[in-house]
Each structure stands twice: as structure tokens, then as C-alpha cells.
Coordinates of C-alpha atoms in Angstrom, one line a residue:
X411 CA -26.8 93.7 83.6
X412 CA -25.3 90.5 82.7
X413 CA -22.3 87.2 82.6
X414 CA -14.8 80.5 76.8
X415 CA -13.3 79.7 74.2
X416 CA -11.3 76.8 72.8
X417 CA -7.6 76.6 72.1
X418 CA -6.0 77.4 68.7
X419 CA -8.4 80.1 67.7
X420 CA -8.3 81.1 64.0
X421 CA -6.8 84.3 62.9
X422 CA -10.3 85.6 62.0
X423 CA -11.6 84.8 65.5
X424 CA -8.8 86.8 67.0
X425 CA -9.2 89.8 64.7
X426 CA -13.0 89.6 64.3
X427 CA -14.6 93.0 64.3
X428 CA -12.2 94.2 66.9
X429 CA -13.0 95.2 70.5
X430 CA -13.6 93.7 73.9
X431 CA -16.6 92.7 75.9
X432 CA -19.8 94.5 77.3
X433 CA -23.0 93.9 79.1
X434 CA -25.7 95.9 81.0
X435 CA -28.3 94.7 82.8
X436 CA -23.8 65.7 64.0
X437 CA -20.1 65.8 63.5
X438 CA -19.0 69.0 61.9
X439 CA -16.5 69.6 59.1
X440 CA -12.8 69.7 59.9
X441 CA -13.0 67.2 62.7
X442 CA -14.9 69.6 65.1
X443 CA -16.8 67.9 67.9
X444 CA -20.5 68.0 67.7
X445 CA -22.4 69.4 70.6
X446 CA -25.5 67.7 71.9
X447 CA -28.5 69.5 73.2
X448 CA -31.1 68.4 75.7
X449 CA -34.4 70.1 76.4
X450 CA -32.6 72.3 78.9
X451 CA -29.9 73.1 76.7
X452 CA -26.2 72.4 76.2
X453 CA -23.4 70.1 77.3
X454 CA -21.2 72.8 78.8
X455 CA -18.0 70.8 78.3
X456 CA -18.5 71.0 74.6
X457 CA -18.8 74.7 74.6
X458 CA -15.0 75.1 74.2
X459 CA -14.7 73.0 71.1
X460 CA -16.0 75.4 68.5
X461 CA -17.9 72.6 66.8
X462 CA -21.5 72.3 65.7
X463 CA -24.4 73.0 68.0
X464 CA -27.3 70.5 67.5
X465 CA -30.1 72.3 65.7
X466 CA -33.0 70.1 66.9
X467 CA -34.3 70.1 70.4
X468 CA -37.3 70.9 72.7
X469 CA -36.1 74.5 72.9
X470 CA -34.4 76.6 70.2
X471 CA -30.6 76.8 70.5
X472 CA -29.2 80.3 71.2
X473 CA -31.0 80.8 74.4
X474 CA -29.5 78.7 77.1
X475 CA -26.7 77.6 74.8
X476 CA -23.2 78.7 76.0
X477 CA -22.9 82.2 74.7
X478 CA -20.7 82.6 71.6
X479 CA -18.4 85.6 71.0
X480 CA -20.2 87.2 68.0
X481 CA -23.6 88.3 67.0
X482 CA -25.5 89.3 63.9
X483 CA -29.1 90.1 64.8
X484 CA -31.7 91.0 62.2
X485 CA -35.3 92.2 62.4
X486 CA -37.5 91.7 59.3
X487 CA -40.7 93.2 57.9
X488 CA -43.0 90.9 56.0
X489 CA -43.7 92.0 52.5
X490 CA -45.9 89.2 51.1
X491 CA -49.6 88.9 51.8
X492 CA -49.6 85.3 50.7
X493 CA -49.7 83.0 53.8
X494 CA -48.7 79.9 51.8
X495 CA -45.7 81.8 50.4
X496 CA -44.6 82.9 53.9
X497 CA -45.0 79.5 55.3
X498 CA -42.9 78.0 52.5
X499 CA -40.2 80.6 53.3
X500 CA -40.2 79.5 56.9
X501 CA -39.7 75.9 55.8
X502 CA -36.9 77.0 53.4
X503 CA -35.3 79.0 56.2
X504 CA -35.4 76.0 58.5
X505 CA -33.8 73.8 56.0
X506 CA -31.1 76.4 55.4
X507 CA -30.6 76.9 59.2
X508 CA -30.3 73.2 59.7
X509 CA -27.5 73.0 57.2
X510 CA -25.6 76.2 58.2
X511 CA -25.5 75.3 61.9
X512 CA -24.0 71.9 60.9
X513 CA -21.3 73.8 59.0
X514 CA -22.7 72.9 55.6
X515 CA -23.5 75.2 52.6
X516 CA -27.1 76.1 51.8
X517 CA -28.9 73.9 49.3
X518 CA -26.6 72.7 46.5
X519 CA -23.8 75.0 47.6
X520 CA -21.9 78.0 46.3
X521 CA -20.5 76.4 43.1
X522 CA -20.9 73.4 40.7
X523 CA -24.5 74.1 39.6
X524 CA -25.8 75.7 36.5
X525 CA -23.5 78.5 35.4
X526 CA -26.5 80.5 34.2
X527 CA -28.2 80.5 37.6
X528 CA -27.1 82.0 40.9
X529 CA -25.8 79.5 43.4
X530 CA -27.8 78.4 46.4
X531 CA -25.2 79.6 48.9
X532 CA -23.4 83.0 48.9
X533 CA -20.1 81.2 49.6
X534 CA -18.2 83.4 52.1
X535 CA -18.3 80.7 54.8
X536 CA -16.8 78.0 52.6
X537 CA -14.0 76.3 54.4
X538 CA -14.9 77.8 57.8
X539 CA -15.9 75.6 60.8
X540 CA -19.4 75.8 62.2
X541 CA -18.1 78.0 65.0
X542 CA -21.0 77.0 67.3
X543 CA -23.4 78.8 65.1
X544 CA -27.0 79.0 66.5
X545 CA -30.0 80.6 64.7
X546 CA -33.0 81.6 66.8
X547 CA -36.2 82.9 65.3
X548 CA -38.8 85.1 67.0
X549 CA -42.2 86.6 66.0
X550 CA -43.0 90.2 66.7
X551 CA -46.4 91.6 67.8
X552 CA -47.0 93.2 64.4
X553 CA -46.8 89.8 62.7
X554 CA -50.1 88.9 64.3
X555 CA -51.9 91.6 62.3
X556 CA -51.1 89.5 59.2
X557 CA -52.2 86.2 57.8
X558 CA -55.3 85.9 60.1
X559 CA -53.1 85.4 63.2
X560 CA -54.8 87.9 65.4
X561 CA -56.3 85.3 67.7
X562 CA -53.1 83.4 68.0
X563 CA -51.1 86.2 69.6
X564 CA -50.2 85.2 73.2
X565 CA -51.3 87.6 75.9
X566 CA -47.7 87.7 77.2
X567 CA -46.5 89.2 73.8
X568 CA -47.3 92.8 74.8
X569 CA -46.0 96.0 73.2
X570 CA -43.4 97.5 75.5
X571 CA -44.4 100.7 77.2
X572 CA -42.4 103.9 76.8
X573 CA -39.9 104.0 79.7
X574 CA -38.5 107.1 81.3
X575 CA -35.4 108.3 79.3
X576 CA -36.2 106.3 76.1
X577 CA -35.1 108.0 72.9
X578 CA -36.0 105.3 70.5
X579 CA -35.1 105.5 66.8
X580 CA -38.0 104.1 64.8
X581 CA -35.5 102.8 62.2
X582 CA -34.0 100.5 64.9
X583 CA -37.3 99.5 66.6
X584 CA -39.9 96.8 66.1
X585 CA -40.1 94.1 63.4
X586 CA -42.5 91.4 62.3
X587 CA -39.9 88.7 63.0
X588 CA -36.2 88.4 64.0
X589 CA -33.3 86.0 63.6
X590 CA -30.5 86.0 66.1
X591 CA -27.3 84.5 64.7
X592 CA -24.6 83.8 67.3
X593 CA -21.2 82.2 66.5
X594 CA -17.5 82.4 67.4
X595 CA -16.6 83.6 63.9
X596 CA -18.2 86.9 62.8
X597 CA -18.2 85.8 59.1
X598 CA -20.2 82.7 60.0
X599 CA -22.8 84.7 61.7
X600 CA -23.1 87.3 58.9
X601 CA -23.2 84.6 56.3
X602 CA -26.2 83.0 58.1
X603 CA -28.2 86.2 58.1
X604 CA -27.2 87.1 54.6
X605 CA -28.4 83.7 53.2
X606 CA -31.7 83.8 55.1
X607 CA -32.3 87.4 53.8
X608 CA -31.5 86.1 50.3
X609 CA -33.9 83.2 50.5
X610 CA -36.6 85.6 51.9
X611 CA -36.2 88.2 49.1
X612 CA -39.6 89.5 48.0
X613 CA -41.3 87.9 51.0
X614 CA -39.4 89.7 53.8
X615 CA -37.0 92.6 54.0
X616 CA -34.5 93.5 56.8
X617 CA -35.9 96.3 58.8
X618 CA -32.7 96.8 60.9
X619 CA -29.8 94.7 62.1
X620 CA -27.0 94.8 64.7
X621 CA -23.5 93.3 64.8
X622 CA -22.2 92.5 68.3
X623 CA -18.9 91.5 69.7
X624 CA -17.5 90.6 73.1
X625 CA -20.4 88.8 74.8
X626 CA -21.4 90.6 77.9
X627 CA -23.1 87.7 79.7
X628 CA -22.5 84.0 80.1
X629 CA -24.8 81.0 80.5
X630 CA -21.8 78.7 81.4
X631 CA -21.2 77.8 85.0
X632 CA -17.8 78.9 86.4
X633 CA -16.9 80.8 83.3
X634 CA -15.1 84.1 83.7
X635 CA -17.6 86.9 84.0
X636 CA -17.3 89.1 80.9
X637 CA -16.8 92.9 81.3
X638 CA -18.9 95.5 79.6
X639 CA -17.5 98.6 77.7
X640 CA -17.6 100.5 81.0
X641 CA -15.0 98.0 82.3
X642 CA -17.2 96.3 84.9
X643 CA -18.0 92.6 85.2
X644 CA -21.6 92.0 84.3
X645 CA -24.1 89.3 85.1
X646 CA -22.4 87.5 87.9
X647 CA -25.5 85.5 88.6
X648 CA -27.0 85.1 85.2
X649 CA -29.0 81.9 84.6
X650 CA -26.8 79.0 83.5
X651 CA -27.7 76.6 80.7
X652 CA -27.4 73.8 83.2
X653 CA -29.8 75.3 85.8
X654 CA -32.8 73.4 84.6
X655 CA -35.0 74.5 87.6
X656 CA -34.2 78.3 87.0
X657 CA -34.7 77.9 83.3
X658 CA -38.1 76.3 83.9
X659 CA -39.1 78.9 86.4
X660 CA -37.9 82.0 84.6
X661 CA -37.3 81.3 80.9
X662 CA -39.4 78.6 79.3
X663 CA -43.1 79.0 78.7
X664 CA -45.1 76.3 80.5
X665 CA -48.5 74.7 79.9
X666 CA -49.9 76.9 82.6
X667 CA -48.9 80.0 80.8
X668 CA -51.0 79.4 77.6
X669 CA -54.5 78.9 76.5
X670 CA -55.8 76.9 73.6
X671 CA -55.0 79.6 71.1
X672 CA -51.5 80.3 72.3
X673 CA -50.5 76.7 73.1
X674 CA -48.0 76.9 70.2
X675 CA -45.7 78.8 72.6
X676 CA -45.3 76.0 75.1
X677 CA -41.6 75.4 75.4
X678 CA -40.7 78.8 73.9
X679 CA -39.7 82.0 75.5
X680 CA -40.0 85.8 75.1
X681 CA -37.1 88.0 73.9
X682 CA -36.6 91.7 74.6
X683 CA -33.9 93.4 72.4
X684 CA -32.7 96.9 73.4
X685 CA -30.0 98.9 71.8
X686 CA -28.4 100.9 74.6
X687 CA -26.1 103.7 73.7
X688 CA -23.3 104.4 76.2
X689 CA -21.9 107.9 76.7
X690 CA -18.4 106.5 76.6
X691 CA -16.6 109.9 76.7
X692 CA -18.5 111.1 79.8
X693 CA -17.9 107.8 81.6
X694 CA -14.2 107.8 80.8
X695 CA -13.9 111.2 82.6
X696 CA -15.7 109.9 85.7
X697 CA -13.7 109.2 88.9
X698 CA -13.2 105.5 89.8
X699 CA -15.1 106.0 93.1
X700 CA -18.1 107.3 91.3
X701 CA -18.0 104.5 88.7
X702 CA -17.9 101.9 91.5
X703 CA -20.7 103.7 93.3
X704 CA -22.9 103.7 90.1
X705 CA -22.5 99.9 89.8
X706 CA -22.3 98.9 93.4
X707 CA -19.2 96.7 92.7
X708 CA -15.5 97.3 92.7
X709 CA -13.9 97.4 89.3
X710 CA -10.9 95.1 89.9
X711 CA -12.6 92.0 91.3
X712 CA -16.3 92.7 90.7
X713 CA -17.1 92.2 94.4
X714 CA -20.2 93.8 95.7
X715 CA -19.7 96.7 98.1
X716 CA -18.2 95.6 101.4
X717 CA -17.4 92.1 100.1
X718 CA -14.1 90.5 98.9
X719 CA -15.0 88.3 96.0
X720 CA -17.2 88.7 92.9
X721 CA -19.6 85.8 93.9
X722 CA -20.0 86.8 97.5
X723 CA -23.7 87.4 98.3
X724 CA -24.2 91.2 98.0
X725 CA -25.4 93.2 101.0
X726 CA -27.7 95.5 99.0
X727 CA -28.2 98.1 101.8
X728 CA -24.4 98.8 101.8
X729 CA -24.8 100.1 98.3
X730 CA -26.1 103.5 97.4
X731 CA -29.9 103.6 96.9
X732 CA -29.5 104.3 93.1
X733 CA -26.7 101.7 92.5
X734 CA -27.4 99.6 89.5
X735 CA -26.8 96.2 91.1
X736 CA -29.0 97.1 94.1
X737 CA -31.9 98.2 91.9
X738 CA -31.5 95.3 89.4
X739 CA -31.1 92.5 91.9
X740 CA -34.0 90.0 92.2
X741 CA -34.2 90.7 96.0
X742 CA -35.2 94.3 95.1
X743 CA -37.8 93.2 92.4
X744 CA -39.9 90.5 94.0
X745 CA -37.6 87.8 92.5
X746 CA -37.8 89.0 88.9
X747 CA -35.1 87.2 87.0
X748 CA -34.2 87.2 83.3
X749 CA -31.6 85.4 81.2
X750 CA -29.3 87.8 79.4
X751 CA -27.3 87.3 76.2
X752 CA -26.0 90.8 75.5
X753 CA -23.2 92.0 73.3
X754 CA -21.1 95.1 72.9
X755 CA -21.3 97.2 69.8
X756 CA -19.3 100.0 68.2
X757 CA -20.8 101.4 65.1
X758 CA -18.5 104.2 64.1
X759 CA -19.2 107.7 65.4
X760 CA -22.2 109.9 65.9
X761 CA -20.9 112.7 63.7
X762 CA -19.9 114.8 66.7
X763 CA -16.7 113.0 67.4
X764 CA -18.1 110.5 69.9
X765 CA -18.2 106.8 69.5
X766 CA -21.6 105.2 68.7
X767 CA -21.0 102.4 71.1
X768 CA -22.8 100.5 73.8
X769 CA -24.7 97.4 74.7
X770 CA -27.0 95.4 72.5
X771 CA -29.2 93.9 75.3
X772 CA -30.9 90.6 74.7
X773 CA -33.0 89.1 77.5
X774 CA -35.1 85.9 77.5
X775 CA -38.0 85.4 79.9
X776 CA -41.1 83.4 80.5
X777 CA -43.4 86.5 80.5
X778 CA -42.4 90.0 79.5
X779 CA -45.0 91.5 81.8
X780 CA -43.4 89.8 84.8
X781 CA -39.8 90.1 83.6
X782 CA -38.4 93.0 81.7
X783 CA -41.2 95.5 82.1
X784 CA -41.3 95.8 85.9
X785 CA -37.5 95.6 86.0
X786 CA -37.0 98.3 83.5
X787 CA -39.6 100.6 85.0
X788 CA -37.6 100.5 88.2
X789 CA -34.3 101.0 86.5
X790 CA -35.4 103.8 84.2
X791 CA -36.8 105.8 87.1
X792 CA -33.9 105.4 89.7
X793 CA -30.7 103.9 88.3
X794 CA -27.6 106.1 88.6
X795 CA -26.4 104.5 85.4
X796 CA -29.0 106.4 83.4
X797 CA -26.7 109.4 83.4
X798 CA -24.3 107.5 81.1
X799 CA -26.7 105.4 78.9
X800 CA -29.7 105.8 76.7
X801 CA -32.1 103.3 75.2
X802 CA -32.2 104.1 71.4
X803 CA -33.7 100.9 69.9
X804 CA -36.2 98.3 71.1
X805 CA -38.2 95.2 70.1
X806 CA -40.0 92.3 71.6
X807 CA -40.6 88.8 70.1
X808 CA -42.3 85.6 70.9
X809 CA -39.7 82.8 70.4
X810 CA -41.4 79.5 69.6
X811 CA -40.1 76.1 70.9
X812 CA -37.4 74.2 69.1
X813 CA -37.5 72.3 65.8
X814 CA -38.0 68.8 67.0
X815 CA -36.8 66.7 64.0
X816 CA -36.1 66.8 60.3
X817 CA -39.8 66.9 59.6
X818 CA -40.4 70.0 61.8
X819 CA -39.9 73.7 60.8
X820 CA -39.8 77.1 62.4
X821 CA -43.3 78.2 63.4
X822 CA -45.1 75.0 62.5
X823 CA -47.2 74.9 65.6
X824 CA -48.4 78.5 64.9
X825 CA -49.1 78.2 61.2
X826 CA -50.3 74.6 60.9
X827 CA -53.9 73.9 61.8
X828 CA -53.1 70.2 62.4
X829 CA -50.4 71.2 64.9

């Protein structure tokens, strides 16, 4: 499970896609304030401005960055067999991402060019602020079966095992690469994915995508803990973007984690994405006492069982043995800790009169084998919450380090022999 926004929000940011929060487990246009990034990630004081997030840095933005309110996540399949063509696409994507995160149009813009040719930018974000847009790329295990990359696949990029209770939809699982677009305006996030897909036409195709609203976790110290669609605060002790020691220990890949062939991942991280369907209707008919027993926290304050305040240190043995917090806590898992950036989703109905709603779980870690896998094995076998949820989509990606400067590009260390 997992953990705000500036004044004068736009009408669009208020309306957005609708809904509330969830969680389980360069100066910009319009006078917005630019946000600076260090290797460890954001200036948290700038998180409230809605300005531009610096694209360049030792690590990719969108990981330890203060969590934005909206998400458009897309997994892609590679269609080209031409390595040079794919590399050029990554360079073009980087150039477009650099401009979009600064609040600028792609290429020459959405108008003013040759009338006989399609414009470089699709145009639906014209006049909108950067909205703290971040774009984060990751490479899936299947990508390393292409372009002669087999020997460059990191040992930590493992295929996830089947967990007890999984009911994965193949149409929402896997992908050769992914792009995570986070922003405070949903149109800005959708615009970013749309333009990358357009640039990649013929070389890649979207395999599946997910819209998310109502962040269900926070990487900002002292921010109000968001609530998930079950109404409970989630991620009280999520890793903050300012906790450099915890980020180094649990999130960023270090020199000691790689060998010569996987050194391109130094400074990167590993992402697990899981689409978790919630049985909302069943949960809504469950007694308050049982709901609190399932989580191990009270619903009003978010305090652990027997405590008064949300951030009081939990006494795990006071909770029921199958309480979610008790089972997910690092003290119950040999210290296993992950950084969560989950979002709620509501995708219509399932055809049976029930909401297709839940949590789109995003977790970053230094090694999937020591992070998500042992944690999920424990939860899938024992968690009382399993009666109310089901994992229906899944993917894992290696997220390379950040783009260092204007001459760098996404994946350069992986694809360039000189790197």
C-alpha cells in the first residue's frame, strides 16, 4: 500500500477525469516556476507551483519526484526489426519529451508549417501550463530478445512469477517498453503519450495503456496521506524524494548491483506495474470493523491498531495476523521497502453492473527479486485484503538512469557501444 497541490487550480484540473484518490500496497510558459532536480530528486517546495519539472538529471524524473495528480501509462510493443530506426526513435522521443516537459510543443508546433503536411504537434495542449509533467521510460524483458540485446539484460530484470490469486489479462500484461506520463492536468499527460505514439508509428505500437487519477501515494514529506478507493489512508511511510539515504538503499541501482554488461543500469531503477481490480460493491457492504481489521488501521485518522495518530509506530502484533499493514510492513519482510506511485482508476463497468475500478500500482525498487517478488508472495498467500481485490494486469521494466544533458537520450548507455 502506499502515500499537494498549488493554489488557483484550473477548471480542468478540478474536473479532470473525475474521482478521488486510491492506493494499495527552465522557466515554463505563463510565468510558472521551474523546478530544479538533483540526483536525488526534487525541491519539494516547488512541488506546489505546477511549473515545469527539470527533464535532465542523474535519475529520471517521475520516480522520486513529488507525485502529480494524474497518470497516463502506456506499454508498447516494438514493430521494427531495424536497430538504427529504433535508436533514432528513442532520440526523437527524447527530444519531444524534453520540449513537452518544459511546456513547449513538439518540433515546429501544431500550426504554421506546410499546409500540405501534418503538423509536428497534435495541438491539444496548446495554451496549457507544463503541469509538472514528467515522462519516464522503461525497457521490458521482451525487448532484450530483439536487436542483439540478449547479453545486456540485467539479472535483476526477471519475469514475475505467477502469484496466488492472479487472474492476469494478457491484453493488459507485458510490453517491450513503457512510458509513464504524470502531470497535474490529465490533458497534458494524454497529450504526451499521444505524441510519442505518433512519433513511433510504424516502429512501436501501444500494447495497452492506463489512465489514473487521485494519486494513492506521496513522495513529499509532511504531505497529507492520500486515501485509496476503499477510503483508507495508504502509504504512511512511503519513501520521500528528499530521503537520499533510503533512495540509495532501496530505489537506485548502484555500481555493486551491475556487471560489465549491465552497467548501463547504474543510477536507474526497476518498475513493477500491476492493475489491481477492487471488488468495490462487496467492500461497500462490509462492516466498518471488518474494514479496519483488514487494513490494520482506523478509517478516520489512519492510526495503526492501538495507536492514536497515523504516524505513530505500529505495534504489529496488536493487528490481526492477516491484516494488510502487518503483512506489508518492512519489519515483517526482512526490511523489504519499495517506493510506490500508485493511482486510482475507474474504467466504466464490467458488463455485470459493477464498477471496473481499483488501483494501478506502480512500485520502484533497486532489485525486483529483493523487493516486489518476496513482498507479493507473502501478501498473495495471507493478506485478508485478497477477498476484495484481484491482480488483473502486470508488467516489469528496467528504468535506465536520467538523461544527463542536451546531447544525451533515453537508452543511450544501452544502445551505444561507445557508452
